[in-house]
mmCIF file of C-alpha atoms in Angstrom:
data_model
loop_
_atom_site.group_PDB
_atom_site.id
_atom_site.type_symbol
_atom_site.label_atom_id
_atom_site.label_comp_id
_atom_site.label_asym_id
_atom_site.label_seq_id
_atom_site.Cartn_x
_atom_site.Cartn_y
_atom_site.Cartn_z
ATOM 1 C CA MET A 1 0.000 0.000 0.000
ATOM 2 C CA LEU A 2 1.761 3.137 -1.240
ATOM 3 C CA VAL A 3 1.864 6.131 1.127
ATOM 4 C CA SER A 4 2.209 9.633 -0.321
ATOM 5 C CA VAL A 5 4.053 11.957 2.051
ATOM 6 C CA ILE A 6 3.182 15.539 1.123
ATOM 7 C CA ILE A 7 5.610 18.216 2.309
ATOM 8 C CA PRO A 8 4.660 21.865 1.743
ATOM 9 C CA CYS A 9 7.666 24.126 2.157
ATOM 10 C CA ASN A 10 8.928 27.672 1.689
ATOM 11 C CA ASN A 11 12.511 28.652 2.539
ATOM 12 C CA SER A 12 12.877 25.665 4.844
ATOM 13 C CA GLU A 13 16.645 25.152 4.657
ATOM 14 C CA SER A 14 17.030 25.050 8.447
ATOM 15 C CA THR A 15 14.599 22.159 8.972
ATOM 16 C CA ILE A 16 14.027 20.243 5.729
ATOM 17 C CA SER A 17 16.924 17.819 6.278
ATOM 18 C CA ASP A 18 15.519 16.703 9.649
ATOM 19 C CA CYS A 19 12.138 16.220 8.006
ATOM 20 C CA LEU A 20 13.524 14.113 5.149
ATOM 21 C CA ASN A 21 15.811 12.103 7.418
ATOM 22 C CA SER A 22 12.785 11.067 9.477
ATOM 23 C CA ILE A 23 11.228 9.682 6.280
ATOM 24 C CA LYS A 24 14.416 7.939 5.216
ATOM 25 C CA LYS A 25 14.552 6.124 8.576
ATOM 26 C CA GLN A 26 11.099 4.601 8.144
ATOM 27 C CA LYS A 27 11.078 0.804 8.178
ATOM 28 C CA TYR A 28 8.132 0.889 5.781
ATOM 29 C CA LYS A 29 9.569 1.692 2.352
ATOM 30 C CA GLU A 30 6.485 1.779 0.111
ATOM 31 C CA TYR A 31 6.209 5.550 0.034
ATOM 32 C CA GLU A 32 6.606 8.469 -2.323
ATOM 33 C CA ILE A 33 7.419 12.074 -1.438
ATOM 34 C CA LYS A 34 5.678 15.076 -2.948
ATOM 35 C CA ILE A 35 7.500 18.339 -2.242
ATOM 36 C CA ILE A 36 5.238 21.335 -2.839
ATOM 37 C CA ASP A 37 7.592 24.310 -2.703
ATOM 38 C CA LYS A 38 6.603 27.963 -2.859
ATOM 39 C CA MET A 39 9.584 28.989 -5.012
ATOM 40 C CA SER A 40 12.078 28.961 -2.145
ATOM 41 C CA SER A 41 14.958 31.420 -2.523
ATOM 42 C CA ASP A 42 17.272 29.707 -0.034
ATOM 43 C CA LYS A 43 18.974 26.279 -0.150
ATOM 44 C CA THR A 44 15.790 24.243 0.395
ATOM 45 C CA ILE A 45 15.683 22.673 -3.062
ATOM 46 C CA SER A 46 19.405 21.933 -3.248
ATOM 47 C CA LEU A 47 19.239 20.218 0.163
ATOM 48 C CA ILE A 48 16.301 18.114 -0.993
ATOM 49 C CA LYS A 49 18.171 17.094 -4.137
ATOM 50 C CA ASN A 50 21.102 15.876 -2.035
ATOM 51 C CA PHE A 51 18.897 13.082 -0.700
ATOM 52 C CA ASP A 52 18.904 9.943 -2.825
ATOM 53 C CA PHE A 53 15.212 9.153 -2.624
ATOM 54 C CA GLU A 54 14.035 6.993 -5.505
ATOM 55 C CA ASN A 55 10.450 8.219 -5.522
ATOM 56 C CA ILE A 56 10.338 11.969 -4.991
ATOM 57 C CA ASP A 57 8.754 14.791 -6.989
ATOM 58 C CA ILE A 58 9.411 18.499 -6.516
ATOM 59 C CA ILE A 59 6.794 21.007 -7.603
ATOM 60 C CA SER A 60 8.167 24.520 -7.143
ATOM 61 C CA GLU A 61 5.760 27.283 -8.108
ATOM 62 C CA ALA A 62 3.628 30.053 -6.669
ATOM 63 C CA ASP A 63 0.607 29.028 -4.640
ATOM 64 C CA ASN A 64 -2.192 30.517 -2.582
ATOM 65 C CA GLY A 65 -0.977 29.353 0.791
ATOM 66 C CA ILE A 66 -0.302 26.104 2.588
ATOM 67 C CA TYR A 67 -3.718 24.535 1.996
ATOM 68 C CA ASP A 68 -3.516 25.239 -1.722
ATOM 69 C CA ALA A 69 -0.105 23.517 -1.619
ATOM 70 C CA LEU A 70 -1.569 20.515 0.202
ATOM 71 C CA ASN A 71 -4.355 20.230 -2.368
ATOM 72 C CA LYS A 72 -1.739 20.194 -5.137
ATOM 73 C CA GLY A 73 0.062 17.402 -3.333
ATOM 74 C CA ILE A 74 -3.133 15.389 -2.959
ATOM 75 C CA PHE A 75 -3.968 15.857 -6.645
ATOM 76 C CA HIS A 76 -0.514 14.674 -7.742
ATOM 77 C CA ALA A 77 -0.274 11.834 -5.208
ATOM 78 C CA ASN A 78 -0.181 8.248 -6.430
ATOM 79 C CA GLY A 79 -0.495 6.666 -3.001
ATOM 80 C CA LYS A 80 -3.553 5.127 -1.429
ATOM 81 C CA ILE A 81 -2.806 6.874 1.895
ATOM 82 C CA ILE A 82 -1.956 10.563 2.286
ATOM 83 C CA SER A 83 0.420 11.806 4.982
ATOM 84 C CA VAL A 84 0.876 15.534 5.580
ATOM 85 C CA LEU A 85 4.341 16.257 6.986
ATOM 86 C CA HIS A 86 5.286 19.911 7.305
ATOM 87 C CA SER A 87 8.850 20.860 6.467
ATOM 88 C CA ASP A 88 9.719 21.735 10.072
ATOM 89 C CA ASP A 89 8.175 18.566 11.555
ATOM 90 C CA VAL A 90 9.457 14.993 11.717
ATOM 91 C CA PHE A 91 8.030 11.512 12.123
ATOM 92 C CA PHE A 92 8.332 10.462 15.767
ATOM 93 C CA ASP A 93 10.259 7.254 15.061
ATOM 94 C CA GLU A 94 11.024 4.698 12.364
ATOM 95 C CA ASN A 95 7.778 2.779 12.919
ATOM 96 C CA VAL A 96 5.196 5.469 12.102
ATOM 97 C CA LEU A 97 4.353 4.508 8.526
ATOM 98 C CA SER A 98 4.362 0.775 9.232
ATOM 99 C CA GLU A 99 1.987 1.256 12.189
ATOM 100 C CA VAL A 100 -0.334 3.470 10.160
ATOM 101 C CA VAL A 101 -0.445 1.112 7.181
ATOM 102 C CA ASP A 102 -0.949 -1.893 9.446
ATOM 103 C CA THR A 103 -3.889 -0.125 11.108
ATOM 104 C CA PHE A 104 -5.492 0.643 7.748
ATOM 105 C CA ASN A 105 -5.009 -2.960 6.645
ATOM 106 C CA LYS A 106 -6.596 -4.421 9.783
ATOM 107 C CA ASN A 107 -9.556 -2.048 10.038
ATOM 108 C CA ASN A 108 -12.274 -0.983 7.635
ATOM 109 C CA VAL A 109 -11.556 2.738 7.985
ATOM 110 C CA GLU A 110 -10.689 5.690 5.783
ATOM 111 C CA ILE A 111 -8.908 7.750 8.439
ATOM 112 C CA VAL A 112 -6.257 6.873 11.017
ATOM 113 C CA TYR A 113 -5.076 9.481 13.509
ATOM 114 C CA GLY A 114 -2.815 9.455 16.537
ATOM 115 C CA ASN A 115 -0.804 11.538 18.969
ATOM 116 C CA LEU A 116 1.627 14.401 18.495
ATOM 117 C CA ILE A 117 4.257 16.048 20.639
ATOM 118 C CA TYR A 118 5.326 19.665 20.415
ATOM 119 C CA VAL A 119 9.102 20.016 20.737
ATOM 120 C CA SER A 120 11.559 22.867 21.038
ATOM 121 C CA ARG A 121 12.455 24.448 17.719
ATOM 122 C CA ASN A 122 16.151 23.967 18.456
ATOM 123 C CA ASN A 123 15.954 20.627 20.263
ATOM 124 C CA LEU A 124 13.746 17.875 18.852
ATOM 125 C CA ASN A 125 14.161 15.874 22.058
ATOM 126 C CA LYS A 126 12.832 18.607 24.350
ATOM 127 C CA ILE A 127 9.087 18.020 24.734
ATOM 128 C CA ILE A 128 6.924 21.120 25.233
ATOM 129 C CA ARG A 129 3.467 19.563 25.074
ATOM 130 C CA PHE A 130 1.933 16.121 24.569
ATOM 131 C CA TRP A 131 -1.256 16.069 22.488
ATOM 132 C CA ARG A 132 -3.304 12.904 22.895
ATOM 133 C CA PRO A 133 -6.700 13.509 21.293
ATOM 134 C CA GLY A 134 -8.300 10.193 22.201
ATOM 135 C CA LYS A 135 -11.234 8.620 20.422
ATOM 136 C CA PHE A 136 -13.688 10.739 18.441
ATOM 137 C CA PHE A 137 -17.287 10.892 19.622
ATOM 138 C CA ASN A 138 -20.205 12.708 18.015
ATOM 139 C CA GLN A 139 -20.145 16.444 18.760
ATOM 140 C CA SER A 140 -16.565 16.287 20.073
ATOM 141 C CA PHE A 141 -15.641 19.301 17.950
ATOM 142 C CA LEU A 142 -18.355 21.356 19.631
ATOM 143 C CA LYS A 143 -16.471 20.837 22.898
ATOM 144 C CA GLY A 144 -13.195 22.135 21.481
ATOM 145 C CA TRP A 145 -11.790 18.731 20.522
ATOM 146 C CA SER A 146 -9.796 17.986 17.380
ATOM 147 C CA PRO A 147 -7.050 15.604 16.292
ATOM 148 C CA PRO A 148 -3.565 16.982 15.618
ATOM 149 C CA HIS A 149 -3.656 17.719 11.904
ATOM 150 C CA PRO A 150 -0.193 16.272 11.006
ATOM 151 C CA SER A 151 -1.150 12.974 12.676
ATOM 152 C CA PHE A 152 -4.290 12.705 10.526
ATOM 153 C CA PHE A 153 -3.779 10.090 7.772
ATOM 154 C CA VAL A 154 -6.499 9.864 5.102
ATOM 155 C CA LYS A 155 -7.054 7.675 2.052
ATOM 156 C CA LYS A 156 -6.685 9.593 -1.205
ATOM 157 C CA ASP A 157 -10.044 8.297 -2.429
ATOM 158 C CA THR A 158 -11.647 10.009 0.554
ATOM 159 C CA TYR A 159 -10.200 13.386 -0.433
ATOM 160 C CA ILE A 160 -11.391 12.878 -3.997
ATOM 161 C CA LYS A 161 -14.872 11.784 -2.968
ATOM 162 C CA PHE A 162 -15.541 14.345 -0.241
ATOM 163 C CA GLY A 163 -13.367 17.267 -1.268
ATOM 164 C CA PRO A 164 -9.956 18.542 -0.109
ATOM 165 C CA TYR A 165 -9.019 21.616 1.911
ATOM 166 C CA LYS A 166 -10.752 24.967 1.431
ATOM 167 C CA PRO A 167 -7.874 27.482 1.143
ATOM 168 C CA GLU A 168 -10.284 30.397 0.926
ATOM 169 C CA ILE A 169 -11.190 30.080 4.621
ATOM 170 C CA GLY A 170 -7.609 30.604 5.777
ATOM 171 C CA ASN A 171 -5.903 29.078 8.812
ATOM 172 C CA SER A 172 -8.954 27.088 9.892
ATOM 173 C CA ALA A 173 -8.956 24.954 6.717
ATOM 174 C CA ASP A 174 -7.386 21.975 8.496
ATOM 175 C CA ILE A 175 -9.907 22.042 11.342
ATOM 176 C CA GLU A 176 -12.748 22.478 8.857
ATOM 177 C CA LEU A 177 -11.648 19.429 6.873
ATOM 178 C CA MET A 178 -11.350 17.217 9.945
ATOM 179 C CA TYR A 179 -14.698 18.510 11.269
ATOM 180 C CA ARG A 180 -16.343 17.883 7.892
ATOM 181 C CA TYR A 181 -14.962 14.365 7.601
ATOM 182 C CA LEU A 182 -15.584 13.205 11.168
ATOM 183 C CA GLU A 183 -18.498 15.220 12.526
ATOM 184 C CA ILE A 184 -20.588 15.920 9.432
ATOM 185 C CA LEU A 185 -19.831 13.054 7.042
ATOM 186 C CA LYS A 186 -19.211 10.395 9.731
ATOM 187 C CA ILE A 187 -16.329 8.886 7.766
ATOM 188 C CA LYS A 188 -15.030 5.700 9.357
ATOM 189 C CA ASN A 189 -11.971 6.415 11.467
ATOM 190 C CA ILE A 190 -9.835 4.972 14.211
ATOM 191 C CA PHE A 191 -7.610 6.483 16.891
ATOM 192 C CA LEU A 192 -4.243 4.757 17.316
ATOM 193 C CA ASP A 193 -2.696 5.578 20.679
ATOM 194 C CA LYS A 194 0.785 6.115 19.255
ATOM 195 C CA ILE A 195 2.905 9.241 18.786
ATOM 196 C CA PHE A 196 3.223 9.944 15.082
ATOM 197 C CA ILE A 197 4.746 13.427 14.843
ATOM 198 C CA LYS A 198 7.222 15.746 16.517
ATOM 199 C CA MET A 199 6.112 19.296 15.749
ATOM 200 C CA ARG A 200 8.405 22.258 16.251
#
């Protein structure tokens, strides 16, 4: 089961290597990487090209913000599962993709989500906050609940069937998508009590 890891970036030379190294360490190797770059003027692209990934595409062009970039990545993705990994974030450990794929394979769901830890910008091992969303229940969003967006893995067919992000609504586009999928559309999902992402 191919996983498409979508990485939106813009002048990310200080963090992109950490991000890509966390992918390279994954035990699960059936993945592709889609870099959606907003015409970076620093060394971002040259750093990316130094990695010897076999299945990586770089799209470098103007966009209308991060959610427009994510939609481009989804459109170009060949994988059955979509992972959103921001250029300053990393996978928690080498088991993330294998655990996610295994959970999809064993359960009749379209969404798998898990935990996230916030870490210091300059020290990925210094934990600032632990975000464990727990299981979704009806009307959870009305109580201020939401999953951590980077730990939210979705099948590509689900994005195609129910629509991607809405860039026109701004910074709330990730919350809106998760609310639409879970609360309104009742798409089958499962919470995996594992840490997936370290977020700066």
